C-alpha cells in the first residue's frame, strides 16, 4: 500500500472514531467546544507556523483575489443553477442556498489535508486565500442577508452602518485574523519562525499538532444523515463540486500553472465545505422574525435547511478533498479535472431533470 493511501486510511479512521464517540457527545455544546478548539487554537497555530516559514511576496496578493473571484462566481451562478433543481431563487430555500453555496470553510474541511499532503508552504498559500473568502462571507454576505431580510419584511433598517461596524470589530477579534496579522507584521520586521524563542515555537508546534485529529473527530461527531431534503442537498453539492472543478481548471489553464502541488492546491481550496458564517447571518435574522411571530413559511431563510447543508457539506467536501489529494498527481492533469467536473455536474443535475420530465409526461 502506498504512503498516500496509508495516510488516507489513517485520516478516515479518525472520522470513524468520531462516529463511534457520538454516544459520548450527546450535548451540542460539547461538539461545539471541539470546533472552537480547532478554530481558536489549533488552526491559528497551524496558519502562524505556515506563514512564518515562507517568504512573503507581494505577488501572493493574487491568491486571496482568486478566492474572492471564485466566491462571486458561485454567487452569480447559484441562482441560475437553482432552476435546474426546481427551486425558486426568491423562496426561503433559494435564498438560503444562495447564501451558503458560494461560501468556503477551508479551516475545517481543507487545511488539515493540505498540511498532510501538500506541505506547510501550501497551507500558508491557502491561509492567504481564505482572506478573500473571509471578506466575502463576513461582510458581503451579511449585507446580502440584510438586503434579503428587508425585501422580505418590506421594512426599513436605519442602523446598517452600526451593524457593519460591529461586524468589522468582531472580524478584528477573530483568532485566525489576529494570528495572520501578527505573522505578517513579524515577517515585515524580518522575524521568521526559526528566530522565535524556543518556548514560543514549541507551543505553536504542539497546538498545531492537534488540528488534524480534532477536525476529523469533529466531522464524525457532527455529521447528520437522518434529515429531510437530503436528495436536494446531495444533488446541489454534487453540482457545486463539478462547477468548482471546472472553475479551477479554467484558472489553472489561464495562469499556466504546471507544478503539481500548486495545481492540487488550486483544486482543493474551492472544494472546501460551506462556511458557518452565512449560517450565523441566517440565524440572526431568523431569530428576529421568530421573535416577531412570523410563521416559518414566510421567513426570509430556512434555518433548518441551512443546518442540513452544513451537515452534509462538511463530510462531502472532506472526503472529496481527501480522495483527490490522496490520489497523488492523478487530478493534477487538466483533462482529468475537466472530465471529473462535468461528471459531477451531470450526477447532480441529470436525475432532477429526468424526474421533472417524468412528472410533466405523467401529467400530460
Short mmCIF file of C-alpha atoms in Angstrom, two decimals:
data_model
loop_
_atom_site.label_atom_id
_atom_site.label_comp_id
_atom_site.label_asym_id
_atom_site.label_seq_id
_atom_site.Cartn_x
_atom_site.Cartn_y
_atom_site.Cartn_z
CA UNK A 1 0.00 0.00 0.00
CA UNK A 2 1.33 3.45 -0.94
CA UNK A 3 2.15 6.07 1.67
CA UNK A 4 -0.69 8.26 0.34
CA UNK A 5 -3.27 5.52 0.80
CA UNK A 6 -1.98 4.67 4.28
CA UNK A 7 -2.30 8.34 5.24
CA UNK A 8 -5.81 8.50 3.75
CA UNK A 9 -6.98 5.43 5.68
CA UNK A 10 -5.48 6.80 8.90
CA UNK A 11 -7.43 10.03 8.47
CA UNK A 12 -10.63 8.14 7.64
CA UNK A 13 -10.22 6.07 10.81
CA UNK A 14 -10.20 9.31 12.81
CA UNK A 15 -13.59 10.18 11.25
CA UNK A 16 -14.82 6.70 12.19
CA UNK A 17 -13.58 7.33 15.74
CA UNK A 18 -15.75 10.44 15.82
CA UNK A 19 -18.75 8.37 14.71
CA UNK A 20 -18.05 5.83 17.46
CA UNK A 21 -17.81 8.58 20.09
CA UNK A 22 -21.13 10.19 19.18
CA UNK A 23 -22.91 8.49 22.07
CA UNK A 24 -20.49 10.24 24.44
CA UNK A 25 -21.16 13.68 22.92
CA UNK A 26 -24.93 13.99 23.08
CA UNK A 27 -24.77 17.65 24.08
CA UNK A 28 -24.32 20.05 21.14
CA UNK A 29 -22.21 22.31 23.35
CA UNK A 30 -19.64 19.53 23.68
CA UNK A 31 -19.16 19.17 19.92
CA UNK A 32 -19.15 22.95 19.54
CA UNK A 33 -16.36 23.01 22.13
CA UNK A 34 -14.20 20.80 19.90
CA UNK A 35 -14.94 23.03 16.91
CA UNK A 36 -13.96 26.09 18.94
CA UNK A 37 -10.67 24.43 19.92
CA UNK A 38 -9.94 23.91 16.23
CA UNK A 39 -10.87 27.42 15.11
CA UNK A 40 -9.39 29.31 18.07
CA UNK A 41 -6.28 27.27 18.94
CA UNK A 42 -5.16 24.51 16.56
CA UNK A 43 -5.94 26.18 13.24
CA UNK A 44 -4.44 29.61 14.14
CA UNK A 45 -1.25 27.84 15.30
CA UNK A 46 -1.02 25.90 12.04
CA UNK A 47 -1.52 29.04 9.97
CA UNK A 48 1.01 31.00 12.07
CA UNK A 49 3.69 28.35 11.61
CA UNK A 50 2.99 28.10 7.89
CA UNK A 51 3.14 31.85 7.33
CA UNK A 52 6.27 32.32 9.43
CA UNK A 53 8.15 29.67 7.44
CA UNK A 54 7.62 31.12 3.95
CA UNK A 55 8.99 34.15 2.18
CA UNK A 56 6.39 36.91 1.77
CA UNK A 57 6.00 38.02 -1.84
CA UNK A 58 3.79 40.88 -3.00
CA UNK A 59 2.74 38.68 -5.91
CA UNK A 60 0.86 36.48 -3.44
CA UNK A 61 -1.96 39.06 -3.40
CA UNK A 62 -3.33 37.10 -6.36
CA UNK A 63 -4.18 34.20 -4.02
CA UNK A 64 -6.92 35.94 -1.95
CA UNK A 65 -8.03 37.75 -5.11
CA UNK A 66 -8.64 34.46 -6.93
CA UNK A 67 -10.54 33.05 -3.96
CA UNK A 68 -12.75 36.13 -3.92
CA UNK A 69 -13.33 35.77 -7.67
CA UNK A 70 -14.49 32.21 -7.03
CA UNK A 71 -16.87 33.37 -4.27
CA UNK A 72 -18.52 35.90 -6.58
CA UNK A 73 -18.56 33.44 -9.47
CA UNK A 74 -20.52 30.94 -7.38
CA UNK A 75 -22.75 33.71 -6.01
CA UNK A 76 -23.89 34.65 -9.52
CA UNK A 77 -24.05 31.06 -10.80
CA UNK A 78 -26.11 29.63 -7.92
CA UNK A 79 -29.39 31.49 -8.69
CA UNK A 80 -29.18 30.27 -12.29
CA UNK A 81 -28.42 26.71 -11.18
CA UNK A 82 -31.42 26.63 -8.83
CA UNK A 83 -33.75 26.46 -11.84
CA UNK A 84 -32.33 23.04 -12.73
CA UNK A 85 -33.35 21.78 -9.29
CA UNK A 86 -36.85 23.27 -9.31
CA UNK A 87 -36.01 25.83 -6.60
CA UNK A 88 -37.35 29.38 -6.78
CA UNK A 89 -34.49 31.80 -6.10
CA UNK A 90 -36.75 34.21 -4.18
CA UNK A 91 -38.06 31.49 -1.86
CA UNK A 92 -36.66 30.82 1.61
CA UNK A 93 -34.96 27.71 0.21
CA UNK A 94 -33.45 29.63 -2.69
CA UNK A 95 -32.20 32.49 -0.54
CA UNK A 96 -30.64 30.04 1.93
CA UNK A 97 -28.75 28.18 -0.82
CA UNK A 98 -27.59 31.44 -2.42
CA UNK A 99 -26.08 32.41 0.94
CA UNK A 100 -24.37 29.08 1.68
CA UNK A 101 -23.15 27.52 -1.57
CA UNK A 102 -20.70 30.29 -2.63
CA UNK A 103 -19.04 30.32 0.80
CA UNK A 104 -15.98 28.33 1.90
CA UNK A 105 -14.83 26.86 5.20
CA UNK A 106 -11.27 25.72 4.41
CA UNK A 107 -10.27 25.66 8.08
CA UNK A 108 -12.38 22.61 8.88
CA UNK A 109 -12.54 20.80 5.55
CA UNK A 110 -9.38 21.67 3.63
CA UNK A 111 -6.41 22.93 5.66
CA UNK A 112 -5.75 19.67 7.54
CA UNK A 113 -5.38 17.72 4.30
CA UNK A 114 -3.32 20.40 2.58
CA UNK A 115 -0.98 20.27 5.58
CA UNK A 116 -0.79 16.48 5.42
CA UNK A 117 -0.37 16.05 1.66
CA UNK A 118 0.97 19.32 0.21
CA UNK A 119 3.11 20.77 3.00
CA UNK A 120 3.38 23.91 5.11
CA UNK A 121 4.03 26.33 2.24
CA UNK A 122 0.74 25.26 0.66
CA UNK A 123 -1.05 25.83 3.99
CA UNK A 124 0.30 29.38 4.02
CA UNK A 125 -1.00 29.94 0.49
CA UNK A 126 -4.37 28.51 1.48
CA UNK A 127 -4.48 30.79 4.54
CA UNK A 128 -3.88 33.82 2.33
CA UNK A 129 -6.63 32.59 0.02
CA UNK A 130 -9.00 32.45 2.95
CA UNK A 131 -8.50 36.20 3.50
CA UNK A 132 -10.52 36.90 0.36
CA UNK A 133 -13.12 34.35 1.39
CA UNK A 134 -13.40 35.97 4.84
CA UNK A 135 -14.24 39.32 3.28
CA UNK A 136 -16.94 37.61 1.22
CA UNK A 137 -18.60 35.57 3.97
CA UNK A 138 -18.31 38.08 6.80
CA UNK A 139 -19.03 41.36 5.09
CA UNK A 140 -20.54 40.86 1.64
CA UNK A 141 -22.90 38.03 2.61
CA UNK A 142 -24.04 39.92 5.71
CA UNK A 143 -25.03 42.87 3.53
CA UNK A 144 -26.79 40.47 1.13
CA UNK A 145 -28.63 38.75 4.01
CA UNK A 146 -29.70 42.13 5.36
CA UNK A 147 -30.97 43.17 1.94
CA UNK A 148 -32.92 39.91 1.55
CA UNK A 149 -34.39 40.36 5.03
CA UNK A 150 -35.52 43.92 4.31
CA UNK A 151 -37.06 42.97 0.98
CA UNK A 152 -38.94 40.09 2.56
CA UNK A 153 -40.09 42.12 5.56
CA UNK A 154 -40.66 45.28 3.48
CA UNK A 155 -39.28 47.39 6.31
CA UNK A 156 -36.51 49.96 6.60
CA UNK A 157 -33.32 49.47 8.55
CA UNK A 158 -31.70 52.67 9.85
CA UNK A 159 -28.61 51.31 11.59
CA UNK A 160 -26.91 49.39 8.78
CA UNK A 161 -23.67 51.30 9.34
CA UNK A 162 -23.61 50.38 13.03
CA UNK A 163 -24.20 46.72 12.25
CA UNK A 164 -21.40 46.62 9.68
CA UNK A 165 -19.09 48.42 12.13
CA UNK A 166 -19.88 45.82 14.82
CA UNK A 167 -19.19 43.07 12.30
CA UNK A 168 -15.79 44.54 11.45
CA UNK A 169 -14.94 44.72 15.16
CA UNK A 170 -15.81 41.03 15.55
CA UNK A 171 -13.73 40.26 12.48
CA UNK A 172 -10.73 42.00 14.05
CA UNK A 173 -11.17 39.94 17.23
CA UNK A 174 -11.22 36.56 15.49
CA UNK A 175 -8.16 34.46 16.50
CA UNK A 176 -7.31 33.40 12.94
CA UNK A 177 -7.27 37.00 11.71
CA UNK A 178 -5.21 38.14 14.71
CA UNK A 179 -2.68 35.39 14.01
CA UNK A 180 -2.46 36.22 10.28
CA UNK A 181 -1.96 39.92 11.06
CA UNK A 182 0.65 39.11 13.74
CA UNK A 183 2.58 36.81 11.41
CA UNK A 184 2.60 39.37 8.60
CA UNK A 185 3.80 42.11 10.98
CA UNK A 186 6.61 39.90 12.31
CA UNK A 187 7.65 38.93 8.79
CA UNK A 188 7.73 42.59 7.76
CA UNK A 189 10.34 43.13 10.50
CA UNK A 190 12.40 40.17 9.29
CA UNK A 191 11.33 37.80 12.08
CA UNK A 192 10.97 34.16 10.97
CA UNK A 193 9.75 31.07 12.81
CA UNK A 194 13.34 29.96 13.47
CA UNK A 195 14.15 33.25 15.20
CA UNK A 196 11.28 32.96 17.69
CA UNK A 197 12.08 31.93 21.30
CA UNK A 198 12.15 28.13 21.61
CA UNK A 199 9.31 28.09 24.16
CA UNK A 200 7.02 30.10 21.84
CA UNK A 201 7.87 27.98 18.80
CA UNK A 202 7.35 24.77 20.77
CA UNK A 203 3.94 25.96 21.98
CA UNK A 204 2.80 26.64 18.41
CA UNK A 205 4.16 23.28 17.24
CA UNK A 206 2.26 21.34 19.89
CA UNK A 207 -1.06 23.19 19.50
CA UNK A 208 -0.80 22.89 15.71
CA UNK A 209 -0.38 19.10 16.02
CA UNK A 210 -3.92 18.90 17.44
CA UNK A 211 -5.60 20.23 14.32
CA UNK A 212 -5.93 17.23 12.03
CA UNK A 213 -7.21 14.69 14.62
CA UNK A 214 -9.59 17.23 16.19
CA UNK A 215 -11.08 18.23 12.84
CA UNK A 216 -11.65 14.65 11.74
CA UNK A 217 -13.14 13.56 15.06
CA UNK A 218 -15.42 16.64 14.95
CA UNK A 219 -16.62 15.64 11.47
CA UNK A 220 -17.54 12.19 12.74
CA UNK A 221 -19.39 13.73 15.69
CA UNK A 222 -21.23 16.39 13.71
CA UNK A 223 -22.42 14.63 10.56
CA UNK A 224 -26.19 14.12 10.43
CA UNK A 225 -27.78 11.74 7.93
CA UNK A 226 -31.40 11.41 9.07
CA UNK A 227 -32.80 14.68 7.71
CA UNK A 228 -35.34 15.80 5.12
CA UNK A 229 -34.36 17.27 1.74
CA UNK A 230 -31.31 15.01 1.60
CA UNK A 231 -31.73 14.45 -2.13
CA UNK A 232 -31.86 18.16 -2.98
CA UNK A 233 -28.80 18.97 -0.89
CA UNK A 234 -26.81 16.00 -2.20
CA UNK A 235 -27.58 17.00 -5.79
CA UNK A 236 -26.69 20.64 -5.16
CA UNK A 237 -23.39 19.68 -3.53
CA UNK A 238 -22.55 17.40 -6.48
CA UNK A 239 -23.29 20.25 -8.89
CA UNK A 240 -21.26 22.68 -6.75
CA UNK A 241 -18.27 20.32 -6.76
CA UNK A 242 -18.50 19.86 -10.53
CA UNK A 243 -18.65 23.53 -11.44
CA UNK A 244 -15.92 24.24 -8.87
CA UNK A 245 -13.59 21.79 -10.62
CA UNK A 246 -14.29 23.48 -13.96
CA UNK A 247 -13.52 26.87 -12.39
CA UNK A 248 -10.23 25.51 -11.04
CA UNK A 249 -9.40 24.04 -14.43
CA UNK A 250 -10.01 27.43 -16.06
CA UNK A 251 -7.77 29.22 -13.52
CA UNK A 252 -5.02 26.62 -13.96
CA UNK A 253 -5.19 26.95 -17.77
CA UNK A 254 -5.30 30.77 -17.82
CA UNK A 255 -2.44 31.19 -15.34
CA UNK A 256 -0.43 28.36 -16.89
CA UNK A 257 0.08 26.54 -13.59
CA UNK A 258 2.20 23.44 -14.15
CA UNK A 259 3.64 22.47 -10.76
CA UNK A 260 1.50 19.56 -9.42
CA UNK A 261 1.39 20.86 -5.84
CA UNK A 262 0.06 24.25 -6.97
CA UNK A 263 -2.44 22.58 -9.31
CA UNK A 264 -3.80 20.43 -6.49
CA UNK A 265 -3.92 23.46 -4.21
CA UNK A 266 -5.98 25.33 -6.80
CA UNK A 267 -8.34 22.35 -6.94
CA UNK A 268 -8.63 21.71 -3.20
CA UNK A 269 -9.34 25.20 -1.80
CA UNK A 270 -12.54 25.91 -3.79
CA UNK A 271 -13.86 22.44 -2.91
CA UNK A 272 -13.99 23.38 0.78
CA UNK A 273 -17.30 22.92 2.58
CA UNK A 274 -19.86 25.68 3.01
CA UNK A 275 -18.99 28.20 5.72
CA UNK A 276 -20.63 28.52 9.13
CA UNK A 277 -20.64 32.34 8.83
CA UNK A 278 -23.58 32.62 6.38
CA UNK A 279 -25.47 30.32 8.74
CA UNK A 280 -24.70 32.77 11.56
CA UNK A 281 -26.18 35.60 9.49
CA UNK A 282 -29.21 33.46 8.64
CA UNK A 283 -29.73 32.55 12.29
CA UNK A 284 -29.58 36.19 13.39
CA UNK A 285 -32.32 37.30 11.01
CA UNK A 286 -34.34 34.15 11.65
CA UNK A 287 -34.37 34.94 15.38
CA UNK A 288 -35.69 38.42 14.68
CA UNK A 289 -38.51 37.04 12.55
CA UNK A 290 -39.25 34.33 15.11
CA UNK A 291 -39.47 36.96 17.87
CA UNK A 292 -41.93 38.95 15.77
CA UNK A 293 -44.17 35.90 15.41
CA UNK A 294 -43.62 35.49 11.65
CA UNK A 295 -44.58 31.95 10.55
CA UNK A 296 -41.84 29.71 9.14
CA UNK A 297 -43.23 29.65 5.61
CA UNK A 298 -42.95 33.46 5.36
CA UNK A 299 -39.46 33.86 6.80
CA UNK A 300 -36.54 35.09 4.73
CA UNK A 301 -34.41 31.99 5.23
CA UNK A 302 -34.90 28.32 6.03
CA UNK A 303 -32.66 27.84 9.09
CA UNK A 304 -33.29 24.07 9.23
CA UNK A 305 -32.19 23.73 5.61
CA UNK A 306 -29.06 25.74 6.39
CA UNK A 307 -28.12 23.29 9.15
CA UNK A 308 -28.70 20.40 6.74
CA UNK A 309 -26.45 21.98 4.09
CA UNK A 310 -23.65 22.40 6.62
CA UNK A 311 -24.09 18.88 7.98
CA UNK A 312 -23.83 17.35 4.51
CA UNK A 313 -21.28 19.77 3.07
CA UNK A 314 -18.58 19.15 5.67
CA UNK A 315 -18.18 15.37 5.25
CA UNK A 316 -18.82 15.59 1.50
CA UNK A 317 -16.06 18.16 0.93
CA UNK A 318 -13.75 16.44 3.38
CA UNK A 319 -13.96 13.06 1.66
CA UNK A 320 -13.76 14.64 -1.80
CA UNK A 321 -10.64 16.67 -0.96
CA UNK A 322 -9.11 13.71 0.85
CA UNK A 323 -9.74 11.48 -2.17
CA UNK A 324 -8.25 13.98 -4.62
CA UNK A 325 -5.11 14.68 -2.58
CA UNK A 326 -4.53 11.03 -1.69
CA UNK A 327 -4.65 10.12 -5.41
CA UNK A 328 -1.23 11.68 -5.92
CA UNK A 329 -0.93 13.66 -9.18
CA UNK A 330 -3.92 11.98 -10.87
CA UNK A 331 -6.13 15.09 -10.55
CA UNK A 332 -3.25 17.42 -11.42
CA UNK A 333 -3.99 16.53 -15.04
CA UNK A 334 -6.21 19.19 -16.69
CA UNK A 335 -8.30 16.84 -18.91
CA UNK A 336 -8.94 14.57 -15.93
CA UNK A 337 -10.10 17.54 -13.89
CA UNK A 338 -12.45 18.77 -16.63
CA UNK A 339 -13.97 15.33 -17.20
CA UNK A 340 -14.47 14.82 -13.45
CA UNK A 341 -16.09 18.24 -13.13
CA UNK A 342 -18.53 17.54 -15.96
CA UNK A 343 -19.29 14.12 -14.46
CA UNK A 344 -20.11 15.63 -11.06
CA UNK A 345 -22.32 18.28 -12.65
CA UNK A 346 -24.14 15.59 -14.58
CA UNK A 347 -24.67 13.45 -11.48
CA UNK A 348 -26.11 16.48 -9.71
CA UNK A 349 -28.39 17.82 -12.46
CA UNK A 350 -29.46 14.95 -14.74
CA UNK A 351 -31.54 12.94 -12.19
CA UNK A 352 -33.52 16.07 -11.32
CA UNK A 353 -34.14 16.90 -14.99
CA UNK A 354 -35.26 13.33 -15.67
CA UNK A 355 -37.59 13.45 -12.65
CA UNK A 356 -39.13 16.73 -13.82
CA UNK A 357 -39.60 15.32 -17.34
CA UNK A 358 -41.32 12.19 -15.99
CA UNK A 359 -43.67 14.33 -13.87
CA UNK A 360 -44.59 16.52 -16.87
CA UNK A 361 -45.16 13.43 -19.03
CA UNK A 362 -47.36 11.77 -16.41
CA UNK A 363 -49.49 14.91 -16.03
CA UNK A 364 -49.89 15.16 -19.80
#
